[in-house]
């Protein structure tokens, strides 16, 4: 019976030693896992900050581009108004030229008619 007691004592001490090793291993794994999670959280926070900075930069570039396009459209509208004014002036000039040509043609026709009539009477 003494032999069984020694074996039981050895078994119990072996079980206790194995339990302590398991507890130490679990504690070590938990510490490594916690450290790994902390590193991942830090990297995630850094990445999130970078993405926020990039989004802010993209928003600024978008606002700048929007302002540029608005300015260009305003300039184009101004140019269109100026072109409309120039087209109206060209139309007015064409109307004046047409009237002048018609007047000259009429006067020329009258002069030729007077010359023809005068030639008929002088013969």
JSON list of C-alpha atoms in Angstrom, two decimals:
[
{"chain": "A", "resi": 1, "resn": "UNK", "atom": "CA", "xyz": [0.00, 0.00, 0.00]},
{"chain": "A", "resi": 2, "resn": "UNK", "atom": "CA", "xyz": [2.86, 2.30, 0.57]},
{"chain": "A", "resi": 3, "resn": "UNK", "atom": "CA", "xyz": [3.76, 1.82, -3.05]},
{"chain": "A", "resi": 4, "resn": "UNK", "atom": "CA", "xyz": [0.29, 3.00, -4.15]},
{"chain": "A", "resi": 5, "resn": "UNK", "atom": "CA", "xyz": [0.51, 6.01, -1.85]},
{"chain": "A", "resi": 6, "resn": "UNK", "atom": "CA", "xyz": [3.85, 7.02, -3.35]},
{"chain": "A", "resi": 7, "resn": "UNK", "atom": "CA", "xyz": [2.46, 6.56, -6.82]},
{"chain": "A", "resi": 8, "resn": "UNK", "atom": "CA", "xyz": [-0.67, 8.52, -5.96]},
{"chain": "A", "resi": 9, "resn": "UNK", "atom": "CA", "xyz": [1.49, 11.26, -4.49]},
{"chain": "A", "resi": 10, "resn": "UNK", "atom": "CA", "xyz": [3.69, 11.28, -7.54]},
{"chain": "A", "resi": 11, "resn": "UNK", "atom": "CA", "xyz": [0.62, 11.26, -9.77]},
{"chain": "A", "resi": 12, "resn": "UNK", "atom": "CA", "xyz": [-0.91, 14.15, -7.85]},
{"chain": "A", "resi": 13, "resn": "UNK", "atom": "CA", "xyz": [2.31, 16.13, -7.95]},
{"chain": "A", "resi": 14, "resn": "UNK", "atom": "CA", "xyz": [2.69, 15.35, -11.68]},
{"chain": "A", "resi": 15, "resn": "UNK", "atom": "CA", "xyz": [-0.90, 16.48, -12.29]},
{"chain": "A", "resi": 16, "resn": "UNK", "atom": "CA", "xyz": [-0.22, 19.67, -10.31]},
{"chain": "A", "resi": 17, "resn": "UNK", "atom": "CA", "xyz": [2.98, 20.30, -12.31]},
{"chain": "A", "resi": 18, "resn": "UNK", "atom": "CA", "xyz": [1.13, 19.73, -15.62]},
{"chain": "A", "resi": 19, "resn": "UNK", "atom": "CA", "xyz": [-1.71, 22.03, -14.48]},
{"chain": "A", "resi": 20, "resn": "UNK", "atom": "CA", "xyz": [0.85, 24.70, -13.60]},
{"chain": "A", "resi": 21, "resn": "UNK", "atom": "CA", "xyz": [2.51, 24.32, -17.02]},
{"chain": "A", "resi": 22, "resn": "UNK", "atom": "CA", "xyz": [-0.91, 24.53, -18.71]},
{"chain": "A", "resi": 23, "resn": "UNK", "atom": "CA", "xyz": [-1.78, 27.62, -16.66]},
{"chain": "A", "resi": 24, "resn": "UNK", "atom": "CA", "xyz": [1.59, 29.21, -17.49]},
{"chain": "A", "resi": 25, "resn": "UNK", "atom": "CA", "xyz": [1.13, 28.38, -21.19]},
{"chain": "A", "resi": 26, "resn": "UNK", "atom": "CA", "xyz": [-2.41, 29.76, -21.23]},
{"chain": "A", "resi": 27, "resn": "UNK", "atom": "CA", "xyz": [-1.23, 32.92, -19.45]},
{"chain": "A", "resi": 28, "resn": "UNK", "atom": "CA", "xyz": [1.66, 33.31, -21.93]},
{"chain": "A", "resi": 29, "resn": "UNK", "atom": "CA", "xyz": [-0.70, 32.76, -24.92]},
{"chain": "A", "resi": 30, "resn": "UNK", "atom": "CA", "xyz": [-3.21, 35.26, -23.48]},
{"chain": "A", "resi": 31, "resn": "UNK", "atom": "CA", "xyz": [-0.43, 37.82, -23.03]},
{"chain": "A", "resi": 32, "resn": "UNK", "atom": "CA", "xyz": [0.81, 37.28, -26.59]},
{"chain": "A", "resi": 33, "resn": "UNK", "atom": "CA", "xyz": [-2.77, 37.48, -27.89]},
{"chain": "A", "resi": 34, "resn": "UNK", "atom": "CA", "xyz": [-3.41, 40.69, -25.96]},
{"chain": "A", "resi": 35, "resn": "UNK", "atom": "CA", "xyz": [-0.17, 42.19, -27.28]},
{"chain": "A", "resi": 36, "resn": "UNK", "atom": "CA", "xyz": [-1.04, 41.12, -30.82]},
{"chain": "A", "resi": 37, "resn": "UNK", "atom": "CA", "xyz": [-4.53, 42.61, -30.52]},
{"chain": "A", "resi": 38, "resn": "UNK", "atom": "CA", "xyz": [-3.05, 45.85, -29.14]},
{"chain": "A", "resi": 39, "resn": "UNK", "atom": "CA", "xyz": [-0.63, 46.02, -32.13]},
{"chain": "A", "resi": 40, "resn": "UNK", "atom": "CA", "xyz": [-3.49, 45.34, -34.53]},
{"chain": "A", "resi": 41, "resn": "UNK", "atom": "CA", "xyz": [-5.60, 48.05, -32.88]},
{"chain": "A", "resi": 42, "resn": "UNK", "atom": "CA", "xyz": [-2.71, 50.52, -33.17]},
{"chain": "A", "resi": 43, "resn": "UNK", "atom": "CA", "xyz": [-2.15, 49.64, -36.83]},
{"chain": "A", "resi": 44, "resn": "UNK", "atom": "CA", "xyz": [-5.89, 49.88, -37.51]},
{"chain": "A", "resi": 45, "resn": "UNK", "atom": "CA", "xyz": [-6.05, 53.29, -35.82]},
{"chain": "A", "resi": 46, "resn": "UNK", "atom": "CA", "xyz": [-3.03, 54.48, -37.83]},
{"chain": "A", "resi": 47, "resn": "UNK", "atom": "CA", "xyz": [-4.58, 53.17, -41.05]},
{"chain": "A", "resi": 48, "resn": "UNK", "atom": "CA", "xyz": [-7.89, 54.80, -40.20]},
{"chain": "A", "resi": 49, "resn": "UNK", "atom": "CA", "xyz": [-6.11, 58.10, -39.57]},
{"chain": "A", "resi": 50, "resn": "UNK", "atom": "CA", "xyz": [-4.33, 57.80, -42.94]},
{"chain": "A", "resi": 51, "resn": "UNK", "atom": "CA", "xyz": [-7.62, 57.06, -44.69]},
{"chain": "A", "resi": 52, "resn": "UNK", "atom": "CA", "xyz": [-9.29, 60.02, -42.96]},
{"chain": "A", "resi": 53, "resn": "UNK", "atom": "CA", "xyz": [-6.43, 62.26, -44.10]},
{"chain": "A", "resi": 54, "resn": "UNK", "atom": "CA", "xyz": [-6.72, 60.96, -47.66]},
{"chain": "A", "resi": 55, "resn": "UNK", "atom": "CA", "xyz": [-10.49, 61.48, -47.64]},
{"chain": "A", "resi": 56, "resn": "UNK", "atom": "CA", "xyz": [-10.01, 65.02, -46.35]},
{"chain": "A", "resi": 57, "resn": "UNK", "atom": "CA", "xyz": [-7.48, 65.66, -49.12]},
{"chain": "A", "resi": 58, "resn": "UNK", "atom": "CA", "xyz": [-9.86, 64.22, -51.72]},
{"chain": "A", "resi": 59, "resn": "UNK", "atom": "CA", "xyz": [-12.68, 66.42, -50.39]},
{"chain": "A", "resi": 60, "resn": "UNK", "atom": "CA", "xyz": [-10.42, 69.47, -50.63]},
{"chain": "A", "resi": 61, "resn": "UNK", "atom": "CA", "xyz": [-9.40, 68.56, -54.18]},
{"chain": "A", "resi": 62, "resn": "UNK", "atom": "CA", "xyz": [-13.06, 67.98, -55.07]},
{"chain": "A", "resi": 63, "resn": "UNK", "atom": "CA", "xyz": [-14.03, 71.37, -53.65]},
{"chain": "A", "resi": 64, "resn": "UNK", "atom": "CA", "xyz": [-11.16, 73.01, -55.54]},
{"chain": "A", "resi": 65, "resn": "UNK", "atom": "CA", "xyz": [-12.17, 71.29, -58.78]},
{"chain": "A", "resi": 66, "resn": "UNK", "atom": "CA", "xyz": [-15.81, 72.26, -58.24]},
{"chain": "A", "resi": 67, "resn": "UNK", "atom": "CA", "xyz": [-14.77, 75.88, -57.75]},
{"chain": "A", "resi": 68, "resn": "UNK", "atom": "CA", "xyz": [-12.59, 75.73, -60.88]},
{"chain": "A", "resi": 69, "resn": "UNK", "atom": "CA", "xyz": [-15.46, 74.32, -62.95]},
{"chain": "A", "resi": 70, "resn": "UNK", "atom": "CA", "xyz": [-17.85, 76.94, -61.57]},
{"chain": "A", "resi": 71, "resn": "UNK", "atom": "CA", "xyz": [-15.42, 79.70, -62.48]},
{"chain": "A", "resi": 72, "resn": "UNK", "atom": "CA", "xyz": [-14.92, 78.27, -65.96]},
{"chain": "A", "resi": 73, "resn": "UNK", "atom": "CA", "xyz": [-18.69, 78.03, -66.47]},
{"chain": "A", "resi": 74, "resn": "UNK", "atom": "CA", "xyz": [-19.10, 81.62, -65.32]},
{"chain": "A", "resi": 75, "resn": "UNK", "atom": "CA", "xyz": [-16.38, 82.70, -67.75]},
{"chain": "A", "resi": 76, "resn": "UNK", "atom": "CA", "xyz": [-18.06, 80.73, -70.53]},
{"chain": "A", "resi": 77, "resn": "UNK", "atom": "CA", "xyz": [-21.40, 82.37, -69.75]},
{"chain": "A", "resi": 78, "resn": "UNK", "atom": "CA", "xyz": [-19.74, 85.78, -69.87]},
{"chain": "A", "resi": 79, "resn": "UNK", "atom": "CA", "xyz": [-18.08, 84.86, -73.16]},
{"chain": "A", "resi": 80, "resn": "UNK", "atom": "CA", "xyz": [-21.42, 83.68, -74.54]},
{"chain": "A", "resi": 81, "resn": "UNK", "atom": "CA", "xyz": [-23.06, 86.99, -73.59]},
{"chain": "A", "resi": 82, "resn": "UNK", "atom": "CA", "xyz": [-20.21, 88.86, -75.23]},
{"chain": "A", "resi": 83, "resn": "UNK", "atom": "CA", "xyz": [-20.51, 86.68, -78.34]},
{"chain": "A", "resi": 84, "resn": "UNK", "atom": "CA", "xyz": [-24.26, 87.31, -78.46]},
{"chain": "A", "resi": 85, "resn": "UNK", "atom": "CA", "xyz": [-23.53, 91.05, -78.35]},
{"chain": "A", "resi": 86, "resn": "UNK", "atom": "CA", "xyz": [-20.96, 90.69, -81.11]},
{"chain": "A", "resi": 87, "resn": "UNK", "atom": "CA", "xyz": [-23.35, 88.60, -83.22]},
{"chain": "A", "resi": 88, "resn": "UNK", "atom": "CA", "xyz": [-26.04, 91.25, -82.75]},
{"chain": "A", "resi": 89, "resn": "UNK", "atom": "CA", "xyz": [-23.56, 93.93, -83.86]},
{"chain": "A", "resi": 90, "resn": "UNK", "atom": "CA", "xyz": [-22.61, 91.84, -86.92]},
{"chain": "A", "resi": 91, "resn": "UNK", "atom": "CA", "xyz": [-26.32, 91.39, -87.76]},
{"chain": "A", "resi": 92, "resn": "UNK", "atom": "CA", "xyz": [-26.83, 95.15, -87.47]},
{"chain": "A", "resi": 93, "resn": "UNK", "atom": "CA", "xyz": [-23.83, 95.77, -89.73]},
{"chain": "A", "resi": 94, "resn": "UNK", "atom": "CA", "xyz": [-25.19, 93.26, -92.28]},
{"chain": "A", "resi": 95, "resn": "UNK", "atom": "CA", "xyz": [-28.58, 94.96, -92.20]},
{"chain": "A", "resi": 96, "resn": "UNK", "atom": "CA", "xyz": [-26.93, 98.34, -92.79]},
{"chain": "A", "resi": 97, "resn": "UNK", "atom": "CA", "xyz": [-24.84, 96.92, -95.63]},
{"chain": "A", "resi": 98, "resn": "UNK", "atom": "CA", "xyz": [-27.94, 95.31, -97.16]},
{"chain": "A", "resi": 99, "resn": "UNK", "atom": "CA", "xyz": [-29.83, 98.57, -96.94]},
{"chain": "A", "resi": 100, "resn": "UNK", "atom": "CA", "xyz": [-26.92, 100.47, -98.44]},
{"chain": "A", "resi": 101, "resn": "UNK", "atom": "CA", "xyz": [-26.57, 97.95, -101.30]},
{"chain": "A", "resi": 102, "resn": "UNK", "atom": "CA", "xyz": [-30.33, 98.12, -101.95]},
{"chain": "A", "resi": 103, "resn": "UNK", "atom": "CA", "xyz": [-30.22, 101.92, -101.90]},
{"chain": "A", "resi": 104, "resn": "UNK", "atom": "CA", "xyz": [-27.22, 102.00, -104.26]},
{"chain": "A", "resi": 105, "resn": "UNK", "atom": "CA", "xyz": [-28.91, 99.53, -106.61]},
{"chain": "A", "resi": 106, "resn": "UNK", "atom": "CA", "xyz": [-32.07, 101.63, -106.57]},
{"chain": "A", "resi": 107, "resn": "UNK", "atom": "CA", "xyz": [-30.18, 104.86, -107.26]},
{"chain": "A", "resi": 108, "resn": "UNK", "atom": "CA", "xyz": [-28.16, 103.10, -110.00]},
{"chain": "A", "resi": 109, "resn": "UNK", "atom": "CA", "xyz": [-31.38, 101.79, -111.55]},
{"chain": "A", "resi": 110, "resn": "UNK", "atom": "CA", "xyz": [-32.90, 105.27, -111.46]},
{"chain": "A", "resi": 111, "resn": "UNK", "atom": "CA", "xyz": [-29.76, 106.81, -113.01]},
{"chain": "A", "resi": 112, "resn": "UNK", "atom": "CA", "xyz": [-29.76, 104.22, -115.82]},
{"chain": "A", "resi": 113, "resn": "UNK", "atom": "CA", "xyz": [-33.48, 104.81, -116.38]},
{"chain": "A", "resi": 114, "resn": "UNK", "atom": "CA", "xyz": [-32.94, 108.60, -116.54]},
{"chain": "A", "resi": 115, "resn": "UNK", "atom": "CA", "xyz": [-30.03, 108.12, -118.95]},
{"chain": "A", "resi": 116, "resn": "UNK", "atom": "CA", "xyz": [-32.09, 105.76, -121.12]},
{"chain": "A", "resi": 117, "resn": "UNK", "atom": "CA", "xyz": [-35.05, 108.16, -121.16]},
{"chain": "A", "resi": 118, "resn": "UNK", "atom": "CA", "xyz": [-32.78, 111.09, -121.94]},
{"chain": "A", "resi": 119, "resn": "UNK", "atom": "CA", "xyz": [-31.17, 109.13, -124.77]},
{"chain": "A", "resi": 120, "resn": "UNK", "atom": "CA", "xyz": [-34.63, 108.38, -126.23]},
{"chain": "A", "resi": 121, "resn": "UNK", "atom": "CA", "xyz": [-35.61, 112.04, -126.25]},
{"chain": "A", "resi": 122, "resn": "UNK", "atom": "CA", "xyz": [-32.31, 113.28, -127.65]},
{"chain": "A", "resi": 123, "resn": "UNK", "atom": "CA", "xyz": [-32.35, 111.10, -130.73]}
]
